Amino acid sequence: MQRSFLMKNPSIMVFLAVLALFTIVVTIGSEAFGAGFVSTSFVKTLGKTLCLALVAVAMDLVWGYAGILSLGHFAFFGLGGYMIGMWLMYERTKEIVAASMAEAPIPPTPQEIVDGIGTQIFGVVGSAEFPVIWAFADSLFLQLVLVVAVPGLLALIFGWLAFRSRVTGVYLSILTQAMTLALSLYLFQNDSGLRGNNGLSGLQNLPGLDDISQDFVSMWFFWGSALALALGYVFAAWIVSGKFGSVLRGIRDNEARVRFLGYSVEGYKLFLFTVTAMIAGVAGALYYPQAGIINPAEIAPIASIYLAVWVAIGGRGRLYGAVIGAVFVSLVSTFFTGGQAPDIDLGFYRIQWVDWWTILLGLSFVLVTLFAPQGMGGLFDLITGRRHPERHGADLGPDKGSLQEEEAER
Amino acid sequence: MSQLLEVNGISVTFDGFRAINNLSFNIGPAELRAIIGPNGAGKTTFMDIVTGKTKPDEGKVLWGDMSRNLVGMNEARIAQEGIGRKFQKPTVFEDQSVEENLLMALRNARGAFSVLFWRPTDADMTRVRELAAEIGLANELSRKSGELSHGQKQWLEIGMLLAQEPKLLLVDEPAAGMTPEEREHTTDILVEAAKTRAVVVVEHDMEFVRRLNCKVTVLHEGSVLAEGSLDHVTANQQVIDVYLGR
Ligand SMILES: Nc1ncnc2c1ncn2[C@@H]1O[C@H](COP(=O)(O)OP(=O)(O)OP(=O)(O)O)[C@@H](O)[C@H]1O
Ligand SMILES: [Mg+2]
């Protein structure tokens, strides 16, 4: 059954093979295990890129397949990061506090240690109390559960409210963007319980593993990210492979028609929205320990818009397109904004890529939308000869997917 | 009296315009019924109300042995109750193959979780091939339905309707854009389907209605103007005035 599923979708095998090859090459080239031509900081960049590819796959499921242009998936991504960040920061601070108190003449009580951690973590926002949301911060297991549960629950509640009222299209996008904005503004507040605009930091240090250098830690996270992307990709491909995928694409193209076939469109959207929010949470939980820091600016609506841009440039409605878009655009973006790209001196004006990159990206987005709606993934159609229906004339009416003018005349 | 569908005093107003005006009539369990009437008579609106797309301002639509009121149920629920619909403009999923369209329509569990784990059995595939043969698309199964001709799309939609195995089929202008031979074939399919279920056909083409050879309801300005055999209603002076004479 599983076998035949992979056999029927050769693109999955190709993708997994490419990902495996990439992982091996990076491992061989890493400073930890091999030749050292891939620096540890670049391993982190690549690991983070794989996480971005995973969230792009989630975005492609909701947008490319089901037609829901969500501008909230980077918020779910950030929430996943915050959830794992809480544990990392708590445990790490606990080690430091315990070590400093161990020198005191009277051994500290557990309560004194907890208070010490509180002062350390929340000192920057003028507090020492642990907010309720940190209740489980000392349990890795529970925080890992929250990595999927918090984004999932938020998506479930939000989606239930939005889909039930049949909000669609642009209005839904605006609504998801409002949710994202509200969340990031809330997190910016000092009393949000997550250290306001300071965010959570020092996440690259794994508690109890001080002796192990970042060369190795970065590789662990890189492998973890590669594995998560592989599993996420296969899972997404499985979701869209059968009738469920048919229904999703039907919802994208003509949701009213899907209803008349007896499918509860709202239920499908809610299911997909929630599941992809969870995938985004997992991706975020792997991303931020590699980034080392998370703050509310990461969750700002612009991040979710970028996510949509990646998927559009890579090619909506095909999973490898989303991956290509995320990897390509985010790496090129790192190149340009990291100051590696040489400025171009035109004599009268100096093009500084740090500023001009955003404009270049925006322009490519517009061009892709207008002239190559299939995105970069569309290039593969040239090889495989995949075709889209040949349509003639303009739409006859408001029902999309219905007859078009010239067809009716024939 | 056991009726399958009982439309009871429904009215609907769009921006002050009364599209359906105190409309009442019944459909039996295995009945073929044609609905005719001038443009704007409210034929499509009637189907919209039965399938839950439009909410009537007043009146009831009673369904089945239990006489449950369909008004207030959502579209998916009504479809699950066993009412299938073909639209005036053929609406198939153009980006998907004929086979995928038929599989989606096939009568099976509709819930998200059961669909997620559902994979077609041999019986399902056989049924799809049977249906495709019946609607003359046996050789087009793997083609994107967007590439089909207008008439073929009409048929695909009829095929999807049959695949749902509904108790009541609402068919809006099935013959539009078909060649005479295709029309004849469509009549055969509908007459055949009506042997085991109720079929309501809206059509302007009188030849087509005549071949259906069934009871005819004439709608005008949102209510029933006449009802009976085709010869009976076409002899009616009012019907001639508002519809046939024009
Ligand atoms: N959603 C709507 N909003 C406003 N007016 C509507 C709406 N739907 C239908 N109408 C009006 O109600 C009247 C009945 O329309 P309906 O489509 O039911 O007619 P019909 O009998 O199907 O006609 P035709 O033979 O042209 O298909 C028309 O005047 C139409 O303009
Ligand atoms: Mg009509």
CSV table of N, CA, C and O in Angstrom, one decimal, chain B residues 80-171:
chain,number,residue,atom,x,y,z
B,80,GLN,N,-26.0,14.9,1.0
B,80,GLN,CA,-25.9,13.5,1.7
B,80,GLN,C,-27.2,12.9,1.9
B,80,GLN,O,-27.3,11.7,2.0
B,81,GLU,N,-28.3,13.7,2.0
B,81,GLU,CA,-29.6,13.1,2.2
B,81,GLU,C,-30.0,12.4,0.9
B,81,GLU,O,-31.0,11.6,0.9
B,82,GLY,N,-29.4,12.7,-0.2
B,82,GLY,CA,-29.7,12.0,-1.4
B,82,GLY,C,-30.3,12.9,-2.5
B,82,GLY,O,-31.1,12.4,-3.3
B,83,ILE,N,-29.9,14.1,-2.5
B,83,ILE,CA,-30.3,15.0,-3.6
B,83,ILE,C,-29.1,15.4,-4.4
B,83,ILE,O,-28.2,16.0,-3.9
B,84,GLY,N,-29.1,15.1,-5.7
B,84,GLY,CA,-28.0,15.4,-6.6
B,84,GLY,C,-28.5,16.5,-7.6
B,84,GLY,O,-29.6,16.6,-7.9
B,85,ARG,N,-27.5,17.3,-8.0
B,85,ARG,CA,-27.9,18.4,-8.9
B,85,ARG,C,-26.9,18.6,-10.0
B,85,ARG,O,-25.7,18.4,-9.9
B,86,LYS,N,-27.5,18.8,-11.2
B,86,LYS,CA,-26.7,19.2,-12.3
B,86,LYS,C,-27.0,20.7,-12.7
B,86,LYS,O,-28.1,21.0,-12.7
B,87,PHE,N,-25.9,21.5,-12.9
B,87,PHE,CA,-26.1,22.9,-13.0
B,87,PHE,C,-26.4,23.2,-14.5
B,87,PHE,O,-26.1,22.5,-15.4
B,88,GLN,N,-27.0,24.4,-14.6
B,88,GLN,CA,-27.4,24.9,-16.0
B,88,GLN,C,-26.1,25.0,-16.8
B,88,GLN,O,-26.1,24.6,-18.0
B,89,LYS,N,-25.1,25.7,-16.2
B,89,LYS,CA,-23.8,25.7,-16.9
B,89,LYS,C,-23.0,24.5,-16.4
B,89,LYS,O,-23.0,24.3,-15.2
B,90,PRO,N,-22.4,23.7,-17.3
B,90,PRO,CA,-21.8,22.5,-16.7
B,90,PRO,C,-20.6,22.9,-15.8
B,90,PRO,O,-19.8,23.7,-16.2
B,91,THR,N,-20.6,22.4,-14.6
B,91,THR,CA,-19.5,22.7,-13.7
B,91,THR,C,-18.9,21.4,-13.3
B,91,THR,O,-19.4,20.7,-12.4
B,92,VAL,N,-17.7,21.1,-13.9
B,92,VAL,CA,-16.9,20.0,-13.5
B,92,VAL,C,-15.6,20.5,-13.1
B,92,VAL,O,-15.3,21.7,-13.3
B,93,PHE,N,-14.8,19.7,-12.4
B,93,PHE,CA,-13.5,20.2,-12.0
B,93,PHE,C,-12.5,20.1,-13.1
B,93,PHE,O,-12.0,19.0,-13.4
B,94,GLU,N,-12.3,21.2,-13.8
B,94,GLU,CA,-11.6,21.2,-15.1
B,94,GLU,C,-10.1,20.8,-15.0
B,94,GLU,O,-9.6,20.3,-15.9
B,95,ASP,N,-9.5,21.0,-13.8
B,95,ASP,CA,-8.1,20.7,-13.7
B,95,ASP,C,-7.9,19.3,-13.3
B,95,ASP,O,-6.8,18.8,-13.1
B,96,GLN,N,-9.0,18.5,-13.2
B,96,GLN,CA,-8.8,17.1,-12.8
B,96,GLN,C,-9.3,16.2,-13.9
B,96,GLN,O,-10.2,16.6,-14.7
B,97,SER,N,-8.9,15.0,-13.8
B,97,SER,CA,-9.2,14.0,-14.9
B,97,SER,C,-10.7,13.6,-14.8
B,97,SER,O,-11.3,13.8,-13.7
B,98,VAL,N,-11.2,13.1,-15.8
B,98,VAL,CA,-12.6,12.5,-15.8
B,98,VAL,C,-12.7,11.5,-14.7
B,98,VAL,O,-13.7,11.5,-14.0
B,99,GLU,N,-11.7,10.7,-14.6
B,99,GLU,CA,-11.7,9.6,-13.5
B,99,GLU,C,-11.8,10.3,-12.1
B,99,GLU,O,-12.6,9.8,-11.3
B,100,GLU,N,-11.0,11.3,-11.9
B,100,GLU,CA,-11.0,11.9,-10.6
B,100,GLU,C,-12.3,12.6,-10.3
B,100,GLU,O,-12.9,12.5,-9.2
B,101,ASN,N,-12.9,13.2,-11.3
B,101,ASN,CA,-14.2,13.8,-11.2
B,101,ASN,C,-15.3,12.7,-10.7
B,101,ASN,O,-16.1,12.9,-9.8
B,102,LEU,N,-15.2,11.6,-11.4
B,102,LEU,CA,-16.2,10.6,-11.1
B,102,LEU,C,-16.0,9.9,-9.8
B,102,LEU,O,-16.9,9.7,-9.0
B,103,LEU,N,-14.7,9.7,-9.4
B,103,LEU,CA,-14.4,9.2,-8.1
B,103,LEU,C,-14.9,10.0,-7.0
B,103,LEU,O,-15.4,9.6,-6.0
B,104,MET,N,-14.7,11.3,-7.2
B,104,MET,CA,-15.1,12.3,-6.1
B,104,MET,C,-16.6,12.2,-5.9
B,104,MET,O,-17.1,12.3,-4.8
B,105,ALA,N,-17.4,12.0,-7.1
B,105,ALA,CA,-18.8,12.0,-7.0
B,105,ALA,C,-19.3,10.6,-6.4
B,105,ALA,O,-20.4,10.5,-5.8
B,106,LEU,N,-18.5,9.6,-6.6
B,106,LEU,CA,-19.0,8.2,-6.3
B,106,LEU,C,-19.5,8.2,-4.9
B,106,LEU,O,-19.0,8.8,-3.9
B,107,ARG,N,-20.6,7.4,-4.7
B,107,ARG,CA,-21.2,7.3,-3.4
B,107,ARG,C,-20.4,6.6,-2.4
B,107,ARG,O,-20.2,5.4,-2.5
B,108,ASN,N,-19.8,7.3,-1.5
B,108,ASN,CA,-18.9,6.8,-0.4
B,108,ASN,C,-19.0,7.8,0.7
B,108,ASN,O,-19.5,8.8,0.6
B,109,ALA,N,-18.3,7.4,1.8
B,109,ALA,CA,-18.3,8.3,3.0
B,109,ALA,C,-17.7,9.6,2.6
B,109,ALA,O,-16.8,9.7,1.8
B,110,ARG,N,-18.3,10.7,3.2
B,110,ARG,CA,-17.9,12.1,2.8
B,110,ARG,C,-17.1,12.8,3.8
B,110,ARG,O,-16.6,13.9,3.6
B,111,GLY,N,-16.9,12.2,5.0
B,111,GLY,CA,-16.2,12.9,6.1
B,111,GLY,C,-14.7,13.0,5.8
B,111,GLY,O,-14.1,12.2,5.0
B,112,ALA,N,-14.0,14.0,6.3
B,112,ALA,CA,-12.6,14.3,6.0
B,112,ALA,C,-11.7,13.1,6.3
B,112,ALA,O,-10.9,12.8,5.6
B,113,PHE,N,-12.0,12.5,7.5
B,113,PHE,CA,-11.0,11.4,7.9
B,113,PHE,C,-11.2,10.2,7.1
B,113,PHE,O,-10.3,9.6,6.6
B,114,SER,N,-12.5,9.8,6.8
B,114,SER,CA,-12.7,8.6,6.0
B,114,SER,C,-12.1,8.8,4.6
B,114,SER,O,-11.6,7.9,4.0
B,115,VAL,N,-12.3,10.1,4.0
B,115,VAL,CA,-11.8,10.3,2.7
B,115,VAL,C,-10.3,10.3,2.7
B,115,VAL,O,-9.7,9.8,1.7
B,116,LEU,N,-9.7,10.8,3.8
B,116,LEU,CA,-8.2,10.8,3.8
B,116,LEU,C,-7.6,9.4,3.7
B,116,LEU,O,-6.6,9.2,3.0
B,117,PHE,N,-8.3,8.4,4.3
B,117,PHE,CA,-7.7,7.0,4.2
B,117,PHE,C,-8.4,6.2,3.1
B,117,PHE,O,-8.0,5.0,3.0
B,118,TRP,N,-9.3,6.8,2.4
B,118,TRP,CA,-10.0,6.0,1.4
B,118,TRP,C,-9.1,5.8,0.2
B,118,TRP,O,-8.5,6.7,-0.3
B,119,ARG,N,-9.1,4.6,-0.3
B,119,ARG,CA,-8.5,4.3,-1.6
B,119,ARG,C,-9.5,3.5,-2.4
B,119,ARG,O,-10.2,2.6,-1.9
B,120,PRO,N,-9.6,3.7,-3.7
B,120,PRO,CA,-10.6,3.1,-4.5
B,120,PRO,C,-10.4,1.5,-4.5
B,120,PRO,O,-9.3,1.0,-4.7
B,121,THR,N,-11.5,0.8,-4.4
B,121,THR,CA,-11.4,-0.6,-4.5
B,121,THR,C,-11.7,-1.0,-6.0
B,121,THR,O,-12.0,-0.2,-6.8
B,122,ASP,N,-11.5,-2.3,-6.3
B,122,ASP,CA,-11.8,-2.7,-7.6
B,122,ASP,C,-13.2,-2.4,-8.0
B,122,ASP,O,-13.5,-2.0,-9.2
B,123,ALA,N,-14.1,-2.6,-7.1
B,123,ALA,CA,-15.5,-2.4,-7.3
B,123,ALA,C,-15.8,-0.9,-7.7
B,123,ALA,O,-16.5,-0.6,-8.6
B,124,ASP,N,-15.1,0.0,-7.0
B,124,ASP,CA,-15.2,1.4,-7.3
B,124,ASP,C,-14.7,1.7,-8.7
B,124,ASP,O,-15.4,2.4,-9.5
B,125,MET,N,-13.6,1.1,-9.1
B,125,MET,CA,-13.0,1.4,-10.4
B,125,MET,C,-13.9,0.8,-11.5
B,125,MET,O,-14.1,1.4,-12.6
B,126,THR,N,-14.5,-0.4,-11.2
B,126,THR,CA,-15.4,-1.0,-12.2
B,126,THR,C,-16.6,0.0,-12.4
B,126,THR,O,-17.1,0.2,-13.5
B,127,ARG,N,-17.1,0.5,-11.3
B,127,ARG,CA,-18.3,1.4,-11.3
B,127,ARG,C,-18.0,2.6,-12.2
B,127,ARG,O,-18.7,3.1,-13.0
B,128,VAL,N,-16.8,3.2,-12.0
B,128,VAL,CA,-16.3,4.3,-12.7
B,128,VAL,C,-16.3,4.0,-14.2
B,128,VAL,O,-16.8,4.8,-15.0
B,129,ARG,N,-15.8,2.9,-14.5
B,129,ARG,CA,-15.7,2.5,-16.0
B,129,ARG,C,-17.1,2.3,-16.6
B,129,ARG,O,-17.3,2.7,-17.7
B,130,GLU,N,-18.0,1.7,-15.8
B,130,GLU,CA,-19.4,1.5,-16.2
B,130,GLU,C,-20.0,2.9,-16.5
B,130,GLU,O,-20.6,3.1,-17.6
B,131,LEU,N,-19.9,3.8,-15.6
B,131,LEU,CA,-20.4,5.1,-15.7
B,131,LEU,C,-19.9,5.8,-16.9
B,131,LEU,O,-20.6,6.4,-17.7
B,132,ALA,N,-18.5,5.7,-17.1
B,132,ALA,CA,-17.9,6.4,-18.2
B,132,ALA,C,-18.4,5.8,-19.5
B,132,ALA,O,-18.6,6.6,-20.5
B,133,ALA,N,-18.6,4.5,-19.6
B,133,ALA,CA,-19.2,3.9,-20.8
B,133,ALA,C,-20.6,4.4,-21.0
B,133,ALA,O,-20.9,4.8,-22.2
B,134,GLU,N,-21.3,4.6,-20.0
B,134,GLU,CA,-22.7,5.0,-20.1
B,134,GLU,C,-22.8,6.4,-20.7
B,134,GLU,O,-23.7,6.8,-21.4
B,135,ILE,N,-21.9,7.3,-20.3
B,135,ILE,CA,-21.9,8.7,-20.7
B,135,ILE,C,-20.9,8.9,-21.9
B,135,ILE,O,-20.6,10.0,-22.2
B,136,GLY,N,-20.5,7.8,-22.5
B,136,GLY,CA,-19.6,7.9,-23.7
B,136,GLY,C,-18.3,8.5,-23.5
B,136,GLY,O,-17.7,9.1,-24.4
B,137,LEU,N,-17.7,8.4,-22.3
B,137,LEU,CA,-16.4,8.9,-22.0
B,137,LEU,C,-15.4,7.8,-21.6
B,137,LEU,O,-14.4,8.1,-21.0
B,138,ALA,N,-15.7,6.6,-22.1
B,138,ALA,CA,-14.8,5.5,-21.6
B,138,ALA,C,-13.4,5.7,-22.1
B,138,ALA,O,-12.5,5.3,-21.3
B,139,ASN,N,-13.2,6.4,-23.2
B,139,ASN,CA,-11.8,6.5,-23.6
B,139,ASN,C,-11.2,7.8,-23.1
B,139,ASN,O,-10.0,8.1,-23.5
B,140,GLU,N,-11.9,8.6,-22.4
B,140,GLU,CA,-11.4,9.9,-21.9
B,140,GLU,C,-11.1,9.9,-20.5
B,140,GLU,O,-10.8,10.9,-19.9
B,141,LEU,N,-11.1,8.7,-19.8
B,141,LEU,CA,-10.9,8.7,-18.3
B,141,LEU,C,-9.8,9.5,-17.8
B,141,LEU,O,-9.8,10.1,-16.8
B,142,SER,N,-8.6,9.4,-18.5
B,142,SER,CA,-7.4,10.0,-17.9
B,142,SER,C,-7.2,11.4,-18.5
B,142,SER,O,-6.3,12.1,-18.1
B,143,ARG,N,-8.2,11.9,-19.3
B,143,ARG,CA,-8.0,13.3,-19.8
B,143,ARG,C,-8.5,14.3,-18.8
B,143,ARG,O,-9.4,14.1,-18.0
B,144,LYS,N,-7.9,15.5,-18.8
B,144,LYS,CA,-8.3,16.5,-17.9
B,144,LYS,C,-9.7,16.9,-18.4
B,144,LYS,O,-9.9,17.1,-19.6
B,145,SER,N,-10.7,17.1,-17.5
B,145,SER,CA,-12.0,17.3,-17.9
B,145,SER,C,-12.2,18.7,-18.6
B,145,SER,O,-13.1,19.0,-19.3
B,146,GLY,N,-11.2,19.6,-18.3
B,146,GLY,CA,-11.3,20.9,-18.9
B,146,GLY,C,-11.1,20.9,-20.4
B,146,GLY,O,-11.5,21.8,-21.1
B,147,GLU,N,-10.5,19.8,-20.9
B,147,GLU,CA,-10.3,19.6,-22.4
B,147,GLU,C,-11.5,19.1,-23.1
B,147,GLU,O,-11.5,19.0,-24.3
B,148,LEU,N,-12.5,18.6,-22.4
B,148,LEU,CA,-13.7,18.0,-23.0
B,148,LEU,C,-14.5,19.1,-23.8
B,148,LEU,O,-14.4,20.3,-23.4
B,149,SER,N,-15.3,18.6,-24.7
B,149,SER,CA,-16.2,19.5,-25.4
B,149,SER,C,-17.4,19.9,-24.5
B,149,SER,O,-17.5,19.2,-23.4
B,150,HIS,N,-18.1,20.9,-24.9
B,150,HIS,CA,-19.2,21.3,-24.0
B,150,HIS,C,-20.2,20.2,-23.7
B,150,HIS,O,-20.6,19.9,-22.6
B,151,GLY,N,-20.6,19.4,-24.8
B,151,GLY,CA,-21.5,18.3,-24.6
B,151,GLY,C,-20.9,17.3,-23.7
B,151,GLY,O,-21.6,16.7,-22.8
B,152,GLN,N,-19.6,17.0,-23.9
B,152,GLN,CA,-19.0,16.0,-23.0
B,152,GLN,C,-19.0,16.4,-21.6
B,152,GLN,O,-19.2,15.5,-20.7
B,153,LYS,N,-18.8,17.7,-21.3
B,153,LYS,CA,-18.8,18.1,-19.9
B,153,LYS,C,-20.2,18.0,-19.4
B,153,LYS,O,-20.4,17.6,-18.2
B,154,GLN,N,-21.2,18.3,-20.2
B,154,GLN,CA,-22.6,18.1,-19.7
B,154,GLN,C,-22.8,16.6,-19.3
B,154,GLN,O,-23.4,16.3,-18.2
B,155,TRP,N,-22.3,15.7,-20.1
B,155,TRP,CA,-22.4,14.3,-19.8
B,155,TRP,C,-21.6,13.9,-18.6
B,155,TRP,O,-22.1,13.1,-17.8
B,156,LEU,N,-20.4,14.4,-18.5
B,156,LEU,CA,-19.6,14.1,-17.3
B,156,LEU,C,-20.4,14.5,-16.0
B,156,LEU,O,-20.4,13.8,-15.1
B,157,GLU,N,-21.0,15.7,-16.1
B,157,GLU,CA,-21.8,16.1,-15.0
B,157,GLU,C,-23.0,15.2,-14.7
B,157,GLU,O,-23.3,14.9,-13.5
B,158,ILE,N,-23.6,14.7,-15.7
B,158,ILE,CA,-24.7,13.7,-15.5
B,158,ILE,C,-24.1,12.5,-14.9
B,158,ILE,O,-24.7,11.9,-14.0
B,159,GLY,N,-22.9,12.1,-15.4
B,159,GLY,CA,-22.3,10.9,-14.9
B,159,GLY,C,-22.0,11.0,-13.4
B,159,GLY,O,-22.2,10.1,-12.6
B,160,MET,N,-21.5,12.2,-13.0
B,160,MET,CA,-21.2,12.5,-11.6
B,160,MET,C,-22.5,12.4,-10.8
B,160,MET,O,-22.5,11.9,-9.7
B,161,LEU,N,-23.5,12.9,-11.4
B,161,LEU,CA,-24.8,12.8,-10.7
B,161,LEU,C,-25.3,11.4,-10.5
B,161,LEU,O,-25.7,11.0,-9.4
B,162,LEU,N,-25.1,10.6,-11.5
B,162,LEU,CA,-25.5,9.1,-11.3
B,162,LEU,C,-24.6,8.4,-10.3
B,162,LEU,O,-25.0,7.6,-9.6
B,163,ALA,N,-23.3,8.8,-10.4
B,163,ALA,CA,-22.3,8.2,-9.4
B,163,ALA,C,-22.7,8.4,-8.0
B,163,ALA,O,-22.5,7.6,-7.1
B,164,GLN,N,-23.3,9.6,-7.7
B,164,GLN,CA,-23.8,9.9,-6.4
B,164,GLN,C,-24.9,9.0,-5.9
B,164,GLN,O,-25.2,8.9,-4.7
B,165,GLU,N,-25.6,8.3,-6.8
B,165,GLU,CA,-26.7,7.5,-6.6
B,165,GLU,C,-27.7,8.2,-5.7
B,165,GLU,O,-28.1,7.7,-4.6
B,166,PRO,N,-28.2,9.4,-6.1
B,166,PRO,CA,-29.1,10.1,-5.2
B,166,PRO,C,-30.5,9.6,-5.4
B,166,PRO,O,-30.8,8.8,-6.3
B,167,LYS,N,-31.4,9.9,-4.4
B,167,LYS,CA,-32.8,9.5,-4.6
B,167,LYS,C,-33.6,10.5,-5.5
B,167,LYS,O,-34.6,10.1,-6.0
B,168,LEU,N,-33.0,11.7,-5.5
B,168,LEU,CA,-33.6,12.7,-6.4
B,168,LEU,C,-32.6,13.4,-7.2
B,168,LEU,O,-31.6,13.9,-6.7
B,169,LEU,N,-32.8,13.4,-8.5
B,169,LEU,CA,-31.9,14.1,-9.4
B,169,LEU,C,-32.5,15.4,-9.9
B,169,LEU,O,-33.6,15.4,-10.4
B,170,LEU,N,-31.8,16.5,-9.7
B,170,LEU,CA,-32.3,17.8,-10.2
B,170,LEU,C,-31.4,18.2,-11.4
B,170,LEU,O,-30.2,18.4,-11.2
B,171,VAL,N,-32.0,18.2,-12.6
B,171,VAL,CA,-31.2,18.4,-13.8
B,171,VAL,C,-31.6,19.7,-14.5
B,171,VAL,O,-32.7,19.8,-15.0
